[in-house]
Short mmCIF file of C-alpha atoms and ligand atoms in Angstrom, two decimals:
data_model
loop_
_atom_site.label_atom_id
_atom_site.label_comp_id
_atom_site.label_asym_id
_atom_site.label_seq_id
_atom_site.Cartn_x
_atom_site.Cartn_y
_atom_site.Cartn_z
CA MET R 1 -26.53 11.84 -16.59
CA ALA R 2 -29.67 13.91 -18.26
CA ALA R 3 -27.63 16.46 -20.04
CA HIS R 4 -24.26 16.88 -20.96
CA ASN R 5 -23.48 13.94 -21.93
CA SER R 6 -21.72 14.67 -25.65
CA THR R 7 -18.90 12.52 -24.73
CA ARG R 8 -16.49 12.71 -27.35
CA LYS R 9 -14.70 10.07 -28.35
CA ALA R 10 -11.57 12.06 -29.89
CA THR R 11 -11.23 14.20 -26.83
CA PRO R 12 -11.03 13.00 -23.70
CA LEU R 13 -13.83 14.07 -20.98
CA ARG R 14 -12.47 17.44 -18.63
CA VAL R 15 -13.81 17.85 -15.65
CA ALA R 16 -13.35 20.51 -12.81
CA VAL R 17 -13.09 20.09 -9.75
CA VAL R 18 -14.18 22.63 -6.66
CA GLY R 19 -12.50 21.72 -3.27
CA ALA R 20 -9.11 19.47 -2.61
CA GLY R 21 -10.04 18.47 0.21
CA ILE R 22 -10.10 14.48 0.80
CA ILE R 23 -13.37 14.12 -1.26
CA GLY R 24 -12.52 16.38 -3.92
CA LEU R 25 -9.09 14.82 -4.57
CA SER R 26 -10.37 11.34 -4.29
CA ILE R 27 -12.93 12.09 -7.01
CA ALA R 28 -9.55 13.83 -9.10
CA LEU R 29 -7.77 10.65 -8.89
CA GLU R 30 -10.16 8.07 -9.10
CA LEU R 31 -11.43 10.38 -12.69
CA ARG R 32 -7.94 10.61 -13.92
CA THR R 33 -7.08 6.49 -13.59
CA ARG R 34 -10.29 6.35 -16.19
CA GLY R 35 -8.88 8.58 -18.49
CA VAL R 36 -10.63 11.57 -17.98
CA GLU R 37 -8.70 15.10 -17.99
CA VAL R 38 -9.05 16.69 -14.82
CA ALA R 39 -8.36 20.05 -13.06
CA VAL R 40 -9.07 20.72 -9.16
CA TYR R 41 -9.80 24.31 -7.63
CA ASP R 42 -9.21 25.05 -4.41
CA ARG R 43 -9.59 28.64 -2.58
CA GLY R 44 -6.61 27.89 0.08
CA LEU R 45 -3.00 28.37 -1.17
CA GLU R 46 -1.79 24.81 -0.26
CA LEU R 47 -3.23 21.57 0.40
CA GLY R 48 -5.26 21.33 3.69
CA ALA R 49 -7.44 24.57 3.78
CA GLY R 50 -10.43 22.61 4.15
CA VAL R 51 -10.99 20.07 7.40
CA THR R 52 -9.57 17.54 6.55
CA ILE R 53 -6.29 17.78 7.80
CA ARG R 54 -8.40 18.61 10.96
CA ALA R 55 -9.34 15.37 11.20
CA ALA R 56 -8.32 11.96 13.45
CA GLY R 57 -7.98 9.96 10.40
CA MET R 58 -10.03 6.96 11.98
CA LEU R 59 -11.66 4.91 9.42
CA GLY R 60 -14.58 3.52 11.50
CA ALA R 61 -17.17 1.83 9.41
CA ALA R 62 -17.90 -0.77 12.50
CA PHE R 63 -17.62 1.56 15.27
CA GLU R 64 -19.34 4.56 13.42
CA TRP R 65 -22.37 2.71 12.36
CA ALA R 66 -22.93 -1.23 14.18
CA ALA R 67 -25.56 0.27 16.40
CA GLU R 68 -27.09 2.86 13.67
CA ASP R 69 -30.57 1.26 12.43
CA GLU R 70 -32.08 4.47 10.96
CA GLN R 71 -28.81 5.04 8.90
CA ARG R 72 -28.51 1.23 7.11
CA SER R 73 -27.65 2.60 3.87
CA LEU R 74 -24.91 5.00 5.40
CA ALA R 75 -23.28 2.03 7.02
CA ALA R 76 -23.67 0.16 3.84
CA LEU R 77 -21.14 2.73 2.29
CA ALA R 78 -19.18 2.85 5.00
CA ARG R 79 -18.21 -0.54 4.80
CA HIS R 80 -17.77 -0.62 1.20
CA SER R 81 -15.50 2.58 1.33
CA GLY R 82 -13.43 0.51 4.50
CA MET R 83 -13.12 -2.13 2.23
CA LEU R 84 -11.39 0.16 -0.67
CA TRP R 85 -9.09 1.81 1.61
CA PRO R 86 -6.27 -0.69 1.38
CA ASP R 87 -6.02 -0.14 -2.04
CA LEU R 88 -6.11 3.31 -2.37
CA ALA R 89 -3.75 3.84 0.68
CA ALA R 90 -1.44 1.78 -1.27
CA ARG R 91 -2.16 3.41 -4.75
CA VAL R 92 -1.69 6.68 -3.27
CA GLU R 93 1.59 5.55 -1.33
CA ARG R 94 2.90 4.29 -4.59
CA LEU R 95 2.02 7.61 -6.59
CA GLY R 96 2.46 9.80 -4.20
CA GLY R 97 5.97 8.60 -2.83
CA GLY R 98 5.46 7.97 0.73
CA SER R 99 3.62 6.67 3.33
CA VAL R 100 0.32 7.87 4.73
CA GLU R 101 0.40 5.51 7.78
CA PHE R 102 -2.45 3.36 6.78
CA SER R 103 -3.02 1.13 10.01
CA ARG R 104 -5.19 -2.26 10.13
CA GLU R 105 -4.90 -2.52 13.59
CA GLY R 106 -8.15 -2.67 14.48
CA ALA R 107 -9.99 -0.35 17.05
CA LEU R 108 -10.75 -1.26 20.96
CA VAL R 109 -13.76 0.01 22.53
CA VAL R 110 -13.66 0.37 26.13
CA ALA R 111 -16.14 0.21 29.19
CA ARG R 112 -15.76 1.99 32.15
CA THR R 113 -19.32 1.88 34.21
CA ALA R 114 -21.45 -0.73 34.46
CA ALA R 115 -24.19 1.28 32.07
CA GLU R 116 -21.02 1.31 29.34
CA THR R 117 -21.08 -2.33 29.43
CA GLU R 118 -24.69 -2.66 28.26
CA TRP R 119 -23.60 -0.15 25.31
CA LEU R 120 -20.75 -2.56 24.58
CA GLU R 121 -22.91 -5.16 24.45
CA SER R 122 -25.52 -3.62 22.25
CA LEU R 123 -22.45 -2.99 20.27
CA ALA R 124 -21.51 -6.01 19.98
CA ALA R 125 -24.72 -7.55 19.10
CA ALA R 126 -25.42 -5.27 16.29
CA CYS R 127 -21.52 -5.91 14.74
CA GLN R 128 -22.64 -9.76 14.68
CA ALA R 129 -26.38 -8.89 13.08
CA ARG R 130 -24.50 -7.26 10.79
CA GLY R 131 -21.93 -9.75 9.99
CA LEU R 132 -19.03 -7.31 11.05
CA PRO R 133 -16.38 -9.14 13.16
CA VAL R 134 -16.10 -8.70 16.66
CA SER R 135 -14.45 -10.13 19.63
CA ARG R 136 -15.40 -9.35 23.40
CA LEU R 137 -12.45 -8.69 25.52
CA THR R 138 -12.14 -8.87 29.32
CA ALA R 139 -10.22 -6.33 31.25
CA ALA R 140 -7.38 -8.79 31.37
CA GLN R 141 -7.42 -8.88 27.87
CA LEU R 142 -7.21 -5.21 26.90
CA THR R 143 -4.59 -4.39 29.46
CA ARG R 144 -2.60 -6.94 27.27
CA LEU R 145 -3.05 -4.90 24.28
CA GLU R 146 -3.01 -1.54 25.61
CA PRO R 147 -0.64 -1.83 29.14
CA GLY R 148 -0.67 1.89 29.67
CA PHE R 149 -4.63 1.26 30.96
CA THR R 150 -5.60 2.40 33.98
CA GLY R 151 -7.91 0.28 35.92
CA GLN R 152 -10.98 2.34 34.85
CA ALA R 153 -11.34 -0.48 31.74
CA ARG R 154 -13.56 -3.07 32.30
CA GLY R 155 -14.10 -4.92 29.35
CA GLY R 156 -13.76 -3.95 25.81
CA LEU R 157 -14.21 -4.91 22.12
CA LEU R 158 -11.94 -5.01 19.46
CA LEU R 159 -13.14 -4.28 16.25
CA PRO R 160 -10.34 -5.35 13.59
CA ASP R 161 -11.96 -4.21 10.60
CA ASP R 162 -11.27 -0.51 11.78
CA GLN R 163 -8.51 1.21 10.50
CA GLN R 164 -6.59 4.35 10.19
CA VAL R 165 -4.48 7.05 8.50
CA ASP R 166 -2.82 10.00 9.02
CA PRO R 167 -4.75 12.66 6.84
CA ALA R 168 -1.69 15.34 6.59
CA LEU R 169 0.17 12.98 5.22
CA VAL R 170 -3.08 11.56 3.18
CA LEU R 171 -3.33 14.83 1.53
CA GLN R 172 0.51 15.23 0.91
CA ARG R 173 0.64 12.09 -0.94
CA PHE R 174 -2.31 12.97 -2.90
CA GLY R 175 -1.20 16.11 -3.90
CA ALA R 176 2.02 14.27 -5.23
CA ALA R 177 -0.04 11.54 -6.83
CA LEU R 178 -2.24 14.00 -8.53
CA SER R 179 0.26 16.11 -10.06
CA ARG R 180 2.16 12.99 -11.07
CA SER R 181 -1.00 11.83 -12.79
CA GLY R 182 -1.23 15.30 -14.81
CA VAL R 183 -3.70 16.76 -12.81
CA ALA R 184 -3.61 20.99 -12.47
CA LEU R 185 -4.02 21.61 -9.21
CA LYS R 186 -5.20 25.22 -8.84
CA PHE R 187 -4.62 26.61 -5.61
CA GLY R 188 -5.90 30.23 -4.56
CA ARG R 189 -8.74 30.26 -6.69
CA HIS R 190 -11.76 30.75 -4.54
CA VAL R 191 -14.75 29.78 -6.98
CA GLU R 192 -17.57 31.55 -6.84
CA ARG R 193 -19.70 31.40 -10.09
CA ILE R 194 -19.33 29.16 -12.99
CA VAL R 195 -21.09 29.68 -16.22
CA GLY R 196 -23.01 26.84 -17.43
CA GLY R 197 -24.18 25.95 -21.27
CA GLN R 198 -22.72 23.60 -23.94
CA GLN R 199 -20.26 23.35 -21.94
CA PHE R 200 -18.97 24.97 -18.44
CA LEU R 201 -16.98 28.14 -18.08
CA MET R 202 -14.79 28.68 -14.62
CA PRO R 203 -13.76 31.81 -13.63
CA ASP R 204 -9.82 31.44 -15.30
CA GLY R 205 -11.55 31.24 -18.64
CA GLU R 206 -10.98 27.24 -19.02
CA ARG R 207 -13.95 24.95 -20.04
CA PHE R 208 -15.34 21.73 -18.57
CA ASP R 209 -17.53 19.34 -19.72
CA ARG R 210 -18.76 18.42 -16.06
CA VAL R 211 -18.27 19.68 -12.31
CA VAL R 212 -18.15 18.34 -8.97
CA LEU R 213 -18.57 20.21 -5.74
CA ALA R 214 -16.57 19.20 -3.02
CA THR R 215 -16.47 22.05 -0.93
CA GLY R 216 -16.89 20.65 2.30
CA ALA R 217 -18.86 22.75 4.96
CA HIS R 218 -18.72 26.00 2.57
CA THR R 219 -21.57 27.15 0.39
CA VAL R 220 -21.06 25.95 -3.01
CA PRO R 221 -20.12 28.15 -6.18
CA GLY R 222 -23.43 29.74 -7.89
CA PHE R 223 -24.36 28.86 -11.45
CA VAL R 224 -25.84 31.21 -13.75
CA GLY R 225 -26.87 29.99 -17.66
CA PRO R 226 -25.38 31.54 -20.84
CA ARG R 227 -27.06 35.01 -20.69
CA GLY R 228 -26.73 35.06 -17.24
CA ALA R 229 -30.02 33.94 -15.61
CA PRO R 230 -29.21 32.02 -12.29
CA LEU R 231 -29.60 28.08 -12.25
CA GLN R 232 -30.44 26.64 -9.22
CA SER R 233 -28.69 23.38 -8.06
CA GLY R 234 -30.96 22.64 -5.28
CA LEU R 235 -28.78 21.53 -2.96
CA PRO R 236 -29.20 22.07 1.17
CA GLU R 237 -26.77 24.87 2.42
CA PRO R 238 -24.16 23.18 4.62
CA ILE R 239 -24.81 22.88 8.11
CA PRO R 240 -21.24 23.27 10.24
CA VAL R 241 -20.26 21.18 13.01
CA LYS R 242 -17.10 22.32 15.33
CA GLY R 243 -14.89 19.84 16.35
CA GLN R 244 -12.52 20.48 18.80
CA MET R 245 -9.03 18.33 18.99
CA LEU R 246 -6.06 17.85 21.36
CA ALA R 247 -2.35 16.41 19.91
CA LEU R 248 -0.39 15.12 22.50
CA ALA R 249 3.32 14.31 22.62
CA THR R 250 4.15 10.19 22.13
CA VAL R 251 4.69 9.53 25.18
CA SER R 252 6.10 5.87 26.17
CA GLY R 253 3.29 3.83 27.84
CA GLY R 254 0.73 5.56 25.65
CA PRO R 255 -1.65 3.89 23.47
CA ARG R 256 -1.07 1.72 20.51
CA HIS R 257 -4.83 1.13 19.24
CA VAL R 258 -7.33 3.29 18.13
CA ILE R 259 -9.72 3.57 21.36
CA HIS R 260 -13.36 4.71 21.84
CA THR R 261 -15.21 5.14 24.79
CA ARG R 262 -18.45 6.42 24.62
CA ASP R 263 -17.31 10.14 24.89
CA VAL R 264 -13.78 10.62 24.00
CA TYR R 265 -11.73 8.71 21.51
CA ILE R 266 -7.86 8.09 21.39
CA ALA R 267 -5.99 8.04 17.89
CA PRO R 268 -2.06 7.11 18.28
CA LYS R 269 -0.12 8.32 15.11
CA SER R 270 3.25 8.03 14.99
CA ARG R 271 4.15 11.80 15.20
CA TRP R 272 1.80 12.11 18.12
CA THR R 273 -1.78 11.40 19.90
CA LEU R 274 -4.71 12.45 19.28
CA ILE R 275 -7.62 13.27 21.58
CA GLY R 276 -11.39 14.17 20.09
CA ALA R 277 -13.51 15.48 19.88
CA THR R 278 -16.19 18.30 20.95
CA VAL R 279 -19.50 17.84 18.76
CA GLU R 280 -20.96 21.93 18.33
CA ARG R 281 -23.55 21.68 15.62
CA GLY R 282 -24.13 24.71 13.72
CA ARG R 283 -20.92 26.23 14.99
CA ALA R 284 -18.04 27.46 11.95
CA ASP R 285 -15.71 29.05 14.18
CA ALA R 286 -11.94 28.38 14.55
CA ALA R 287 -11.83 29.19 18.25
CA VAL R 288 -10.58 26.80 20.61
CA ASP R 289 -12.17 26.74 24.03
CA ARG R 290 -9.27 25.34 26.79
CA ASP R 291 -11.87 24.07 28.98
CA ALA R 292 -13.56 21.80 26.43
CA ILE R 293 -9.59 20.73 25.68
CA ALA R 294 -8.73 20.20 29.63
CA ARG R 295 -12.37 17.92 29.15
CA LEU R 296 -10.70 15.86 26.76
CA ARG R 297 -7.40 14.86 27.96
CA ALA R 298 -9.09 14.39 31.24
CA LYS R 299 -11.51 11.42 29.86
CA ALA R 300 -8.60 10.14 28.01
CA ALA R 301 -6.34 10.28 30.78
CA GLU R 302 -8.89 8.26 32.64
CA LEU R 303 -8.03 5.32 30.41
CA VAL R 304 -4.44 5.88 29.84
CA GLY R 305 -2.90 7.21 32.95
CA VAL R 306 0.21 8.59 31.06
CA LEU R 307 -1.83 11.08 28.89
CA ALA R 308 -2.32 13.29 32.17
CA ASP R 309 0.92 14.75 31.47
CA ALA R 310 2.11 13.91 27.99
CA PRO R 311 3.15 17.50 27.01
CA GLU R 312 0.19 19.03 24.48
CA VAL R 313 1.67 19.79 20.81
CA SER R 314 -1.02 21.63 19.60
CA ALA R 315 -5.01 21.96 19.60
CA TRP R 316 -7.42 23.07 17.20
CA ALA R 317 -11.16 23.30 15.85
CA GLY R 318 -12.49 21.89 12.19
CA VAL R 319 -15.56 22.35 10.67
CA ARG R 320 -17.40 19.13 9.56
CA PRO R 321 -19.57 19.62 6.87
CA THR R 322 -23.58 18.26 7.57
CA THR R 323 -26.83 17.92 5.78
CA PRO R 324 -30.47 18.14 7.50
CA ASP R 325 -30.31 14.44 7.90
CA ASP R 326 -26.54 13.81 8.40
CA ALA R 327 -26.01 11.68 5.31
CA PRO R 328 -24.32 12.59 2.51
CA LEU R 329 -25.03 14.36 -0.94
CA ILE R 330 -23.54 12.27 -3.51
CA GLY R 331 -24.23 12.41 -7.69
CA GLU R 332 -26.28 14.53 -9.98
CA THR R 333 -27.78 17.76 -8.52
CA ALA R 334 -30.62 19.85 -10.16
CA ILE R 335 -28.35 21.50 -12.61
CA PRO R 336 -27.03 18.57 -15.43
CA GLY R 337 -23.78 17.88 -15.24
CA VAL R 338 -23.13 18.73 -12.06
CA VAL R 339 -22.26 16.63 -9.58
CA ALA R 340 -22.14 17.09 -5.63
CA ALA R 341 -19.69 15.34 -3.53
CA LEU R 342 -20.82 17.09 -0.08
CA GLY R 343 -22.24 16.94 4.05
CA HIS R 344 -19.90 13.44 4.58
CA TYR R 345 -19.87 15.05 8.44
CA ARG R 346 -17.58 13.01 10.92
CA ASN R 347 -16.74 10.62 8.32
CA GLY R 348 -15.43 11.65 4.78
CA VAL R 349 -12.03 10.51 5.08
CA LEU R 350 -13.67 6.72 5.47
CA LEU R 351 -15.96 7.54 2.87
CA ALA R 352 -13.56 9.38 0.57
CA PRO R 353 -13.15 6.47 -1.72
CA ALA R 354 -16.48 4.91 -2.07
CA THR R 355 -17.42 8.61 -2.93
CA ALA R 356 -15.00 8.48 -5.85
CA GLU R 357 -16.09 5.14 -7.25
CA ILE R 358 -19.73 6.51 -7.07
CA ILE R 359 -19.00 10.03 -8.72
CA ALA R 360 -16.54 7.94 -11.23
CA ASP R 361 -19.16 5.66 -12.44
CA GLN R 362 -21.62 8.48 -12.77
CA ILE R 363 -19.84 11.02 -14.80
CA ILE R 364 -18.21 8.57 -16.96
CA ASP R 365 -20.91 5.64 -17.27
CA GLY R 366 -24.11 7.25 -16.54
CA LYS R 367 -24.39 4.71 -13.90
CA VAL R 368 -26.34 5.75 -10.91
CA SER R 369 -24.77 2.76 -8.10
CA PRO R 370 -27.71 1.32 -6.05
CA MET R 371 -25.61 2.30 -3.36
CA ALA R 372 -26.25 5.88 -4.06
CA VAL R 373 -29.74 6.19 -4.18
CA ALA R 374 -30.46 7.17 -0.58
CA PHE R 375 -27.56 10.06 -1.14
CA ASP R 376 -28.97 11.93 -3.85
CA PRO R 377 -28.55 15.46 -3.67
CA ARG R 378 -31.95 16.13 -4.92
CA ARG R 379 -33.57 14.67 -1.98
CA PHE R 380 -34.45 18.23 -0.28
CA ASP R 381 -35.19 20.01 -2.93
CA ASN R 382 -38.98 19.75 -2.70
CA GLY R 383 -39.40 22.71 -0.59
CA GLY R 384 -40.05 20.57 2.41
CA GLU R 385 -37.18 20.91 4.83
CA VAL R 386 -36.08 18.35 7.18
CA PRO R 387 -35.98 19.63 10.43
CA HIS R 388 -32.59 19.10 12.44
CA SER R 389 -31.66 19.71 16.10
CA PRO R 390 -29.48 22.88 16.29
CA SER R 391 -28.23 21.85 19.40
CA GLY R 392 -25.26 23.46 21.37
CA ALA R 393 -21.59 22.02 22.47
CA GLY R 394 -21.36 18.47 23.60
CA LEU R 395 -18.75 15.82 24.03
CA ASP R 396 -18.67 13.41 21.87
CA SER R 397 -16.77 10.52 19.88
C1 FAD D 1 -12.46 17.43 14.60
C2 FAD D 1 -12.39 16.40 13.63
C3 FAD D 1 -12.05 14.90 13.40
C4 FAD D 1 -12.43 14.28 13.03
N1 FAD D 1 -12.14 12.68 12.70
C5 FAD D 1 -12.38 12.40 11.75
C6 FAD D 1 -12.03 10.89 11.59
O1 FAD D 1 -11.75 10.18 12.15
N2 FAD D 1 -12.50 9.94 10.57
C7 FAD D 1 -13.23 10.65 9.20
O2 FAD D 1 -13.86 9.32 8.59
N3 FAD D 1 -13.42 11.88 9.31
C8 FAD D 1 -13.55 12.86 10.33
N4 FAD D 1 -13.30 13.91 10.15
C9 FAD D 1 -14.78 14.42 9.15
C10 FAD D 1 -13.79 14.84 7.75
O3 FAD D 1 -12.61 15.84 8.46
C11 FAD D 1 -14.66 15.34 7.26
O4 FAD D 1 -15.53 14.82 6.75
C12 FAD D 1 -13.74 15.57 5.65
O5 FAD D 1 -12.68 15.63 6.16
C13 FAD D 1 -14.72 16.44 4.41
O6 FAD D 1 -13.93 16.60 3.51
P1 FAD D 1 -14.33 17.20 2.26
O7 FAD D 1 -13.39 17.22 1.51
O8 FAD D 1 -15.86 17.43 1.96
O9 FAD D 1 -14.10 18.53 2.77
P2 FAD D 1 -12.45 19.78 3.18
O10 FAD D 1 -11.57 18.88 3.71
O11 FAD D 1 -13.20 21.18 3.89
O12 FAD D 1 -12.23 20.06 1.94
C14 FAD D 1 -13.09 21.03 0.92
C15 FAD D 1 -12.21 22.33 0.47
O13 FAD D 1 -12.64 22.74 -0.63
C16 FAD D 1 -12.16 24.23 -0.57
N5 FAD D 1 -13.31 25.26 -1.19
C17 FAD D 1 -14.93 25.35 -0.35
N6 FAD D 1 -15.31 26.63 -1.41
C18 FAD D 1 -14.61 26.74 -2.27
C19 FAD D 1 -14.53 27.29 -3.42
N7 FAD D 1 -15.58 28.36 -3.58
N8 FAD D 1 -13.75 27.47 -4.40
C20 FAD D 1 -12.56 27.12 -4.24
N9 FAD D 1 -12.70 25.84 -2.90
C21 FAD D 1 -13.57 25.62 -2.20
C22 FAD D 1 -11.85 24.21 0.50
O14 FAD D 1 -10.85 25.20 0.62
C23 FAD D 1 -11.10 23.12 1.38
O15 FAD D 1 -9.74 22.52 0.98
C24 FAD D 1 -13.30 14.52 11.44
C25 FAD D 1 -13.84 16.06 11.82
C26 FAD D 1 -13.21 16.66 12.89
C27 FAD D 1 -13.41 18.54 12.69
#
């Protein structure tokens, strides 16, 4: 890092993390494990104030990027992060005293039409080209894996490396793990302004050597110099992408695997079955649209019949944080010593351990991983904006 590298040998490095979502918490744990003194600030009164608790918890490294040619760096980061998850889950479960329902059952991708069969083929070919394990399944094989399937499924794929967790349990275990590890969790602290200088002065008077911004879809705090002059982080404003989701009671004959079609996904947990999600770019409100929820349920029930009548437990909206190029911002900002871990869009849960590893390497060793180069937070800080389409609501997985 350019400045603030006066790491004193005698006293441990002190880092403030702003944001207690999956990204901030993963970074806090990684830093603490490597001997750093860490405090986490969050505007919420308890864990779960952000979007993480509203996520489906799929760790879909293969499904999300197998066919994405334009985002190869992200595919590599996702794959690496997926490989770090088993260890992270075990660590958080051990330190946090309970399960996060980490599952390695793999994900099914299902085709219902001729066009979707073609899509499935291209996905399988892309997996093979990238060395991602994949098996093609006939309709009969699919039904053996998921006896609740209706006759709609023509064929499918098994992506054995895709995993899942329960995000609410992950947050809960992280909270316990961090407290036990000596990380200060400061709730009810909306950090609006941080004073930079030799160290960073937080609104509660605490001083830190570095600051990590992990504020999800919210605007990051402002920074001023010791004499009050504004400091520019060069970060783009977060772009909100609203997602609505439905939770159904677990019913007999319900699905056992994560299931993707082209326009809906089903993620069964022990306490409920999640069906998602809308993708509404530019929207940051929490309103639940009953028509959108009904469409999600209908699409899921076309595939797994018992979902038509399963009682609804809850429905909600969350706001995914993204960036002008839909890739995250990971690394040092234009303010030396201030590090961003933002814009993880629809895969923040999946990408959390790799993000934490990159940020910890950078803060502690000043090392920029080759994997992180494409996610430099300063890539938009040149006056030129990468255009994005402010399209309206749509259904997507
Ligand atoms: C419907 C839906 C389904 C999803 N499914 C998946 C999935 O299956 N797999 C997956 O990987 N991802 C999924 N996602 C995306 C995932 O939820 C996000 O990428 C991830 O949770 C982002 O984590 P975060 O820590 O950056 O943000 P958040 O969880 O939002 O945390 C940010 C925190 O910062 C705090 N904060 C903000 N500003 C301040 C401030 N100034 N001062 C103090 N605190 C502040 C907030 O209170 C919040 O707690 C889904 C999202 C949605 C909406």
